[in-house]
CSV table of C-alpha atoms in Angstrom, one decimal:
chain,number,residue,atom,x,y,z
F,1459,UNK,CA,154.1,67.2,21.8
F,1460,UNK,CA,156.6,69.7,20.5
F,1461,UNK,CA,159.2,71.6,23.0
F,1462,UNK,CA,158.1,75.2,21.6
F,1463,UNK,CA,155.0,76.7,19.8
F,1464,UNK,CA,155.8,78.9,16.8
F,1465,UNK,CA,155.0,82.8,17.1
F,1466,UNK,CA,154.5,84.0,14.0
F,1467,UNK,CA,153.9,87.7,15.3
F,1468,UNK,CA,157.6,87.6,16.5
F,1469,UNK,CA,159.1,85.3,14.4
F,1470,UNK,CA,157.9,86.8,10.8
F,1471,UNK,CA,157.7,89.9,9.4
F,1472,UNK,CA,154.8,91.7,7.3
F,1473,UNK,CA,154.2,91.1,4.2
F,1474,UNK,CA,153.9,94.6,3.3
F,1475,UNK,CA,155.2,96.9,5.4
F,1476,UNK,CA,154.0,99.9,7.0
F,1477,UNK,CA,152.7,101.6,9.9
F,1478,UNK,CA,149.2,101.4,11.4
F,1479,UNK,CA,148.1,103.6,14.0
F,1480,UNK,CA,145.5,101.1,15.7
F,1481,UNK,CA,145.7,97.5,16.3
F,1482,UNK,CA,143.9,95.8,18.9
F,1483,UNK,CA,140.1,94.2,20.2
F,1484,UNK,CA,137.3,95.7,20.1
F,1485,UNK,CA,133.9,94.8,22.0
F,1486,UNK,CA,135.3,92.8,24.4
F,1487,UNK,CA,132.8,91.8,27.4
F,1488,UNK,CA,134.2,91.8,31.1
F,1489,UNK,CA,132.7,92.2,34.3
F,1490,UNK,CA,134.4,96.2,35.8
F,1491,UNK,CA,134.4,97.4,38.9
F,1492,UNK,CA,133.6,101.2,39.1
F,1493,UNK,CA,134.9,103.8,40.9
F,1494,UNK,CA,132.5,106.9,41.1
F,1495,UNK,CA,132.5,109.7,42.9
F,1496,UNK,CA,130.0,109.8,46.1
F,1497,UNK,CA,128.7,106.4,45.6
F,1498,UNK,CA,130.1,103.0,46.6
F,1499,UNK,CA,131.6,100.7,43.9
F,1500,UNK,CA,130.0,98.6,42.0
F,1501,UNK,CA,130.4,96.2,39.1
F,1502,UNK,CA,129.1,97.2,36.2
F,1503,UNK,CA,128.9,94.9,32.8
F,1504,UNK,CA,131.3,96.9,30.1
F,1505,UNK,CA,132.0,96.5,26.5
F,1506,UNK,CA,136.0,97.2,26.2
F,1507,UNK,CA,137.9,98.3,23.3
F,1508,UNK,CA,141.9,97.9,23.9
F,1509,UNK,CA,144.1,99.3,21.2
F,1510,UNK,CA,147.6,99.8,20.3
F,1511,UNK,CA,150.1,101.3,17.6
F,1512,UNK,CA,152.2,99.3,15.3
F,1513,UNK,CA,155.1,101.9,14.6
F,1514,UNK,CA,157.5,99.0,13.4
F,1515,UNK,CA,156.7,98.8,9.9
F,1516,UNK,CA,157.9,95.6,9.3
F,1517,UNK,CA,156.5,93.7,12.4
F,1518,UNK,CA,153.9,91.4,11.4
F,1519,UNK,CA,151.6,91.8,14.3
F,1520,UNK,CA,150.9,93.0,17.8
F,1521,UNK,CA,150.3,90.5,20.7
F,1522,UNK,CA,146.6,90.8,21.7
F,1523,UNK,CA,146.8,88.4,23.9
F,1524,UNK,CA,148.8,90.9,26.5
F,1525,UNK,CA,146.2,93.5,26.1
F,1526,UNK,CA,143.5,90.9,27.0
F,1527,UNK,CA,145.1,89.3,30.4
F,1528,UNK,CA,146.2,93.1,31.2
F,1529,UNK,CA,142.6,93.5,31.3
F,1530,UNK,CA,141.7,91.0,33.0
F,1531,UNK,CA,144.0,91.3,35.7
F,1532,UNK,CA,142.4,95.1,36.2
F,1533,UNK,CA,138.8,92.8,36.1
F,1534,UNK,CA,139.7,90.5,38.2
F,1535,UNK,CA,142.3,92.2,40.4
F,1536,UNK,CA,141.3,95.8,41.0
F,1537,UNK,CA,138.9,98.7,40.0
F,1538,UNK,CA,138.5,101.3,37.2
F,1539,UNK,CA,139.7,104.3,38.8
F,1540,UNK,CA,141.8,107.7,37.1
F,1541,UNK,CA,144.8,106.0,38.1
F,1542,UNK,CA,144.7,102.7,37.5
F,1543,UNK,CA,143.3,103.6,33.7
F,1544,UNK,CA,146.2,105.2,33.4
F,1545,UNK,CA,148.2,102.2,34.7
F,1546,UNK,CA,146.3,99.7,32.5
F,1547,UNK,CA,147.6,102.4,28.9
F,1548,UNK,CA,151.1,102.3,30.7
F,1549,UNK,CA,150.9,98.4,30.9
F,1550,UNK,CA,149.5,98.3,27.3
F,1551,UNK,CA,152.6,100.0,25.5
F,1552,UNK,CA,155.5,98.2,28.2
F,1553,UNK,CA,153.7,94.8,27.2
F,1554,UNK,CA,154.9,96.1,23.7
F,1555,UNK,CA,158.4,97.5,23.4
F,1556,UNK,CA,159.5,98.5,20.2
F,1557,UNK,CA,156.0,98.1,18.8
F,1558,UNK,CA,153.9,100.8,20.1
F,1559,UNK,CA,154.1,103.8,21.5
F,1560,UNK,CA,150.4,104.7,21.7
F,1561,UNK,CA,147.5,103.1,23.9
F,1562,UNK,CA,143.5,103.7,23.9
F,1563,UNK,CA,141.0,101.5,26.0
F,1564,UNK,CA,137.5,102.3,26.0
F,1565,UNK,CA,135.1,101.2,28.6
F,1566,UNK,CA,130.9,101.2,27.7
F,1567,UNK,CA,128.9,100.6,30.1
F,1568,UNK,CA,125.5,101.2,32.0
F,1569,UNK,CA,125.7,103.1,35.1
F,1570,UNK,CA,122.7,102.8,37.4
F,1571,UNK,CA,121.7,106.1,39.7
F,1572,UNK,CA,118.8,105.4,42.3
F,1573,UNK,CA,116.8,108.5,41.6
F,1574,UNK,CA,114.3,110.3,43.9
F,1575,UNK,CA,110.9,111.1,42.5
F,1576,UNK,CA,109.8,115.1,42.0
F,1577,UNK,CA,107.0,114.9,44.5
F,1578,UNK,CA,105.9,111.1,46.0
F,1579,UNK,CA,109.3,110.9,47.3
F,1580,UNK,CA,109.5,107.3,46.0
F,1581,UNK,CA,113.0,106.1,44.5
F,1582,UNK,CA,113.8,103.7,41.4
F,1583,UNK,CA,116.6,103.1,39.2
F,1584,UNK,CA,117.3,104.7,36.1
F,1585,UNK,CA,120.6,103.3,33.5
F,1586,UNK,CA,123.2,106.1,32.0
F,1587,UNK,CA,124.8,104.8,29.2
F,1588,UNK,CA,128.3,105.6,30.6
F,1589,UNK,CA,131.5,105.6,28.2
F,1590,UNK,CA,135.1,106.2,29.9
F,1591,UNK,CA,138.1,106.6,27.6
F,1592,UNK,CA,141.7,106.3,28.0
F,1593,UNK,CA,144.2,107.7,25.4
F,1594,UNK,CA,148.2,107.7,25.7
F,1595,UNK,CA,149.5,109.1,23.1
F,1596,UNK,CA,153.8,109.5,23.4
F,1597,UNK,CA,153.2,110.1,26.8
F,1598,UNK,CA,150.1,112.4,26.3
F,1599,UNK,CA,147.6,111.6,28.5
F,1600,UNK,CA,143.5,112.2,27.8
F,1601,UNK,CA,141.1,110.9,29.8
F,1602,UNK,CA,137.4,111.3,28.8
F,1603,UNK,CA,134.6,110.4,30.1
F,1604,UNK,CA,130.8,110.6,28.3
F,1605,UNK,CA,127.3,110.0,29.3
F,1606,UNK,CA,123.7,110.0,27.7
F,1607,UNK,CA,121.1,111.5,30.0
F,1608,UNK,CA,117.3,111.5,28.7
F,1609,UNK,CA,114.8,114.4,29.2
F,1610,UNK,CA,111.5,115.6,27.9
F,1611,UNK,CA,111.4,118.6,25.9
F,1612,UNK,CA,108.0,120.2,24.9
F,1613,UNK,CA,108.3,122.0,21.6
F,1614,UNK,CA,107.5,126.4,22.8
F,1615,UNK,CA,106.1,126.8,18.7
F,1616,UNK,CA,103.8,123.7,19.7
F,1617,UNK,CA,103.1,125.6,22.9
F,1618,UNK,CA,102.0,128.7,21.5
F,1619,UNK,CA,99.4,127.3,18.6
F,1620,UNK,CA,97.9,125.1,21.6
F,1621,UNK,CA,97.4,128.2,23.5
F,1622,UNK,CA,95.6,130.3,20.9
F,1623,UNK,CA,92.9,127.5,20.2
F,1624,UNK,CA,92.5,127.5,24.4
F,1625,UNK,CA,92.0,131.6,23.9
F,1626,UNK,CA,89.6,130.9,20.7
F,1627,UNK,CA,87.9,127.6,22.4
F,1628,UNK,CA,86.7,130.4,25.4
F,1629,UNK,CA,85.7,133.0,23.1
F,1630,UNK,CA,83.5,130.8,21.7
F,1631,UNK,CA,82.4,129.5,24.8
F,1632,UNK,CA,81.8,132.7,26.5
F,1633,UNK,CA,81.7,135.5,24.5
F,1634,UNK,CA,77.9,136.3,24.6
F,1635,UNK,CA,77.2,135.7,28.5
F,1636,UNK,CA,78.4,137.2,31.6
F,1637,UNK,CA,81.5,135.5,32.3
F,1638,UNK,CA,81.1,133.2,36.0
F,1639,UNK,CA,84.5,131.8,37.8
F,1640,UNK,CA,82.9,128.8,38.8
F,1641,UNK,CA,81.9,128.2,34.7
F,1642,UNK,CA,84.9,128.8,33.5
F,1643,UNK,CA,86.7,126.8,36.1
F,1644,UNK,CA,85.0,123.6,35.6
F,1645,UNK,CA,85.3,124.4,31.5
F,1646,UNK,CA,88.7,123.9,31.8
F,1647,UNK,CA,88.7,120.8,33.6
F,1648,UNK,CA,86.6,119.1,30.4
F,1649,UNK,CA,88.4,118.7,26.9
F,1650,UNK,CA,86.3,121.2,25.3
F,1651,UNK,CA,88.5,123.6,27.6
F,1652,UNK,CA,91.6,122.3,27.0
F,1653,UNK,CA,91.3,121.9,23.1
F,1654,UNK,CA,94.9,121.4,22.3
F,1655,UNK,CA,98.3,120.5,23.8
F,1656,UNK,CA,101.7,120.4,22.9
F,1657,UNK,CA,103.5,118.0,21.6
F,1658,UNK,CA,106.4,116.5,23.6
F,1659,UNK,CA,109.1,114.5,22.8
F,1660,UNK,CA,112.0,112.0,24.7
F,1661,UNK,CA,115.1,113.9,24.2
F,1662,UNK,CA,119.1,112.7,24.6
F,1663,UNK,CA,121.6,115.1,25.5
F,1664,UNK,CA,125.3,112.8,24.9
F,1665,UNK,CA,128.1,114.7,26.8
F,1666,UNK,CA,131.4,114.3,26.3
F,1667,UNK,CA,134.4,116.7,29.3
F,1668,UNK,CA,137.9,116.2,29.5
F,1669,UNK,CA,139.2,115.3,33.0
F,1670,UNK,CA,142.3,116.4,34.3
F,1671,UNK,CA,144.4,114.7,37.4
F,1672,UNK,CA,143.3,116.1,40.3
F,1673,UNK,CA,140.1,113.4,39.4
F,1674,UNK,CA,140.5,110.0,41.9
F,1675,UNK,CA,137.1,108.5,41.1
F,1676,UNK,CA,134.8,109.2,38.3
F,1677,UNK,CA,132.3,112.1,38.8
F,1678,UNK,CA,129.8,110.1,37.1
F,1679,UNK,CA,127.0,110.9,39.4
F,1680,UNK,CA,127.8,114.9,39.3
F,1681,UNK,CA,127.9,115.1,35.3
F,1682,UNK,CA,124.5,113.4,35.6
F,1683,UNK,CA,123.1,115.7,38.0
F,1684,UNK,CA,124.5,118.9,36.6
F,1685,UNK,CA,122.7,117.9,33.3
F,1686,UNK,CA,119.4,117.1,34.7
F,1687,UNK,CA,119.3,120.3,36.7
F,1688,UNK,CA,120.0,122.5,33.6
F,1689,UNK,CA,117.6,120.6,31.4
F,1690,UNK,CA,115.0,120.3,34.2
F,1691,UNK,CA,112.8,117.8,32.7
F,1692,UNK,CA,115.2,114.3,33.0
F,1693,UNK,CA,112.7,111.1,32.7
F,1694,UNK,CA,111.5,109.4,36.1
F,1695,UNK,CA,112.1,106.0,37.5
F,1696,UNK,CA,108.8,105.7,40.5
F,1697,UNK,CA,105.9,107.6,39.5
F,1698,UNK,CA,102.8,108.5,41.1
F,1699,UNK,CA,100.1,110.9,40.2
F,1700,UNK,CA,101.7,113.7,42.4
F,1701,UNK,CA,104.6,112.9,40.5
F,1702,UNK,CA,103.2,112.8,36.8
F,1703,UNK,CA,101.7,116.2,37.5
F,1704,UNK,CA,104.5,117.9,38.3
F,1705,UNK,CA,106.5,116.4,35.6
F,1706,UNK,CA,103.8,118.2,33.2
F,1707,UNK,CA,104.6,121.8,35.1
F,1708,UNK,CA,108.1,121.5,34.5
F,1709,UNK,CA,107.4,120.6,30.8
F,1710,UNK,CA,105.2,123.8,30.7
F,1711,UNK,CA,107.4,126.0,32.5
F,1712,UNK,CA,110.8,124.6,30.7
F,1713,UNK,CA,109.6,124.9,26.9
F,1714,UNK,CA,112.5,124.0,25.0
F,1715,UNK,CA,113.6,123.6,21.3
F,1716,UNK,CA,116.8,122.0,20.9
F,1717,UNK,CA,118.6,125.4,20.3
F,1718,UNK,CA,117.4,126.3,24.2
F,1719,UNK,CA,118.7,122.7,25.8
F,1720,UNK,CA,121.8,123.4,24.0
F,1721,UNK,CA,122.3,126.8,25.4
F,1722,UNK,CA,121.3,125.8,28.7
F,1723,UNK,CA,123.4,123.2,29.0
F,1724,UNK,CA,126.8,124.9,27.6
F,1725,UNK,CA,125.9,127.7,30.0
F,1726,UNK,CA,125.7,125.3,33.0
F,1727,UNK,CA,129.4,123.1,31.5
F,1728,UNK,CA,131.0,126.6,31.3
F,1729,UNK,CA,130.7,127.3,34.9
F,1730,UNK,CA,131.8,123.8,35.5
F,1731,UNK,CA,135.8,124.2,36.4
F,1732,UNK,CA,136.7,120.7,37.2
F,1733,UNK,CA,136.0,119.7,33.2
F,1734,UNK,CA,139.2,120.2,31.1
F,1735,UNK,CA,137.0,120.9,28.3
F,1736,UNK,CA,133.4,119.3,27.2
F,1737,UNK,CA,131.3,118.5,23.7
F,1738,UNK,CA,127.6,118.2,24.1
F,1739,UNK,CA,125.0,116.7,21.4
F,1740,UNK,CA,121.0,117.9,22.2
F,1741,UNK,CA,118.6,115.1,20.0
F,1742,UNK,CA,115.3,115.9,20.1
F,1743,UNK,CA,113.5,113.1,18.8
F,1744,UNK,CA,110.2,114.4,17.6
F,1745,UNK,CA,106.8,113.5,17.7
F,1746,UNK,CA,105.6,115.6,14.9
F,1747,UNK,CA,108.4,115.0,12.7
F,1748,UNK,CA,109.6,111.5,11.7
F,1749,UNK,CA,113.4,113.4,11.8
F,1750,UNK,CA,115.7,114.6,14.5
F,1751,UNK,CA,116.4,117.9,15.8
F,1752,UNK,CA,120.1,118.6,16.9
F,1753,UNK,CA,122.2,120.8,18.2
F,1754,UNK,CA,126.0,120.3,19.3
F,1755,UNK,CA,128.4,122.7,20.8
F,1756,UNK,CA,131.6,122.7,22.7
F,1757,UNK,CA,133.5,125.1,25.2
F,1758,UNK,CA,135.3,126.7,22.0
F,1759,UNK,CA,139.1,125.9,23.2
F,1760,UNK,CA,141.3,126.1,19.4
F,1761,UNK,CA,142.7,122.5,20.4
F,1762,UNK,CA,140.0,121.2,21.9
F,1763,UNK,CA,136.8,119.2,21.0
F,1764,UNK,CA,135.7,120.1,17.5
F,1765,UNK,CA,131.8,120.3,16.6
């Protein structure tokens, strides 16, 4: 067996030289324990991209290997917290000195809420495709974290047309007799009443904010709820009758095209103080079209994010 194994990443040089800005793994599948704000820790099941720089242009390679048991250790060790995110990019570019100055990890995962129900009072689980991002850049630091929330949003256009074949449905019905309450209240409980509805659609709204370092723990669960309650229609985990009735007022009462969820929600980030800066997608994802509508806006900041 020989005395030493050839390493060809230190040993070599490349072939052609030059600088790259990213080297590294991508998709790699670890167990993480999260930190949130306001809710206990928890392991969640992440996807993890680790990246370096290689500013040597004539080294023939970065060693992954380091990048993998430095992320490990943080698996295995210790949890996902501001801190020690910024710990695991400061171990990335030590591990490799006079190769890199530049580090990014990227951590995609689902985050399960326990989420109340609008009226029954019954609670279920609901997943928020959670992404955190770490980025240390000649000692720059950006830390980013984004999340997916899902809502209905019931189209006002749709709205309106369904309303005048109600108004021309009743004028039909009752434009050459005495008009009695009791008639045209039980009209309106049959489907000759209610000739039309809206259509409706399962919308995302992907959010992306800045976080600065007065953050400890990830404010996972207070992006999520400061989304739902400006978009006021998020999809429900328990449901009961009670439930899927008031779900339909707040669809009626919160008509929205995807220019509205967009305003609504920039208006809500903007009052937001403890986000650095943010970048918000709306997808509606029609029913009566078989495309997308989309709107995406961002606080506005020159050197921020750009739409």
């Amino acid at each position: 067996m020989p005395t030493s194994m050839p390493d060809i990443a230190n040993q070599s040089t490349a072939q052609t030289e030059g600088t790259l800005d990213w080297v590294g793994m991508s998709n790699i599948e670890m167990p993480v324990m999260i930190a949130s704000k306001g809710e206990t820790q928890r392991m969640c099941s992440a996807h993890v991209d680790a990246f370096v720089n290689l500013k040597d242009p004539k080294a023939k390679g970065i060693h992954m290997s380091r990048l993998y048991l430095l992320l490990d250790q943080l698996s295995s060790e210790n949890v996902l917290n501001y801190q020690t995110l910024v710990t695991l990019l400061d171990g990335f570019i030590s591990s490799h000195q006079d190769l890199s100055d530049n580090a990014k990890v990227q951590f995609k995962f689902d985050y399960h809420l326990r989420r109340k129900s609008l009226m029954s009072g019954k609670r279920g689980w609901k997943a928020y495709p959670t992404t955190i991002t770490g980025r240390l850049n000649q000692g720059k630091l950006d830390i980013e974290l984004a999340i997916d929330v899902r809502y209905s949003s019931t189209c006002p256009c749709s709205a309106a047309l369904a309303r005048q074949l109600i108004q021309q449905a009743f004028k039909e019905k009752f434009s050459e007799e005495q008009v009695n309450l009791n008639d045209v209240h039980e009209w309106l409980g049959t489907t000759d009443g209610v000739v039309a509805t809206p259509h409706s659609q399962r919308s995302v709204a992907e959010v992306k904010v800045k976080l600065n370092s007065t953050v400890s723990e990830f404010p996972i669960t207070d992006l999520v709820d400061l989304i739902e309650s400006a978009l006021q229609t998020p999809v429900q985990a328990a449901v009961k009758r009670e439930d899927e009735q008031e779900f339909a007022r707040l669809n009626g009462q919160n008509l929205m095209f995807c220019e509205d969820a967009a305003r609504r929600l920039q208006h809500a980030m903007l009052q937001a103080s403890e986000y650095d800066d943010f970048w918000l997608r709306i997808n509606h994802l029609e029913s009566l079209h078989a495309h997308d509508a989309v709107s995406v806006t961002t606080k506005g900041l020159a050197d921020g994010y750009q739409p």
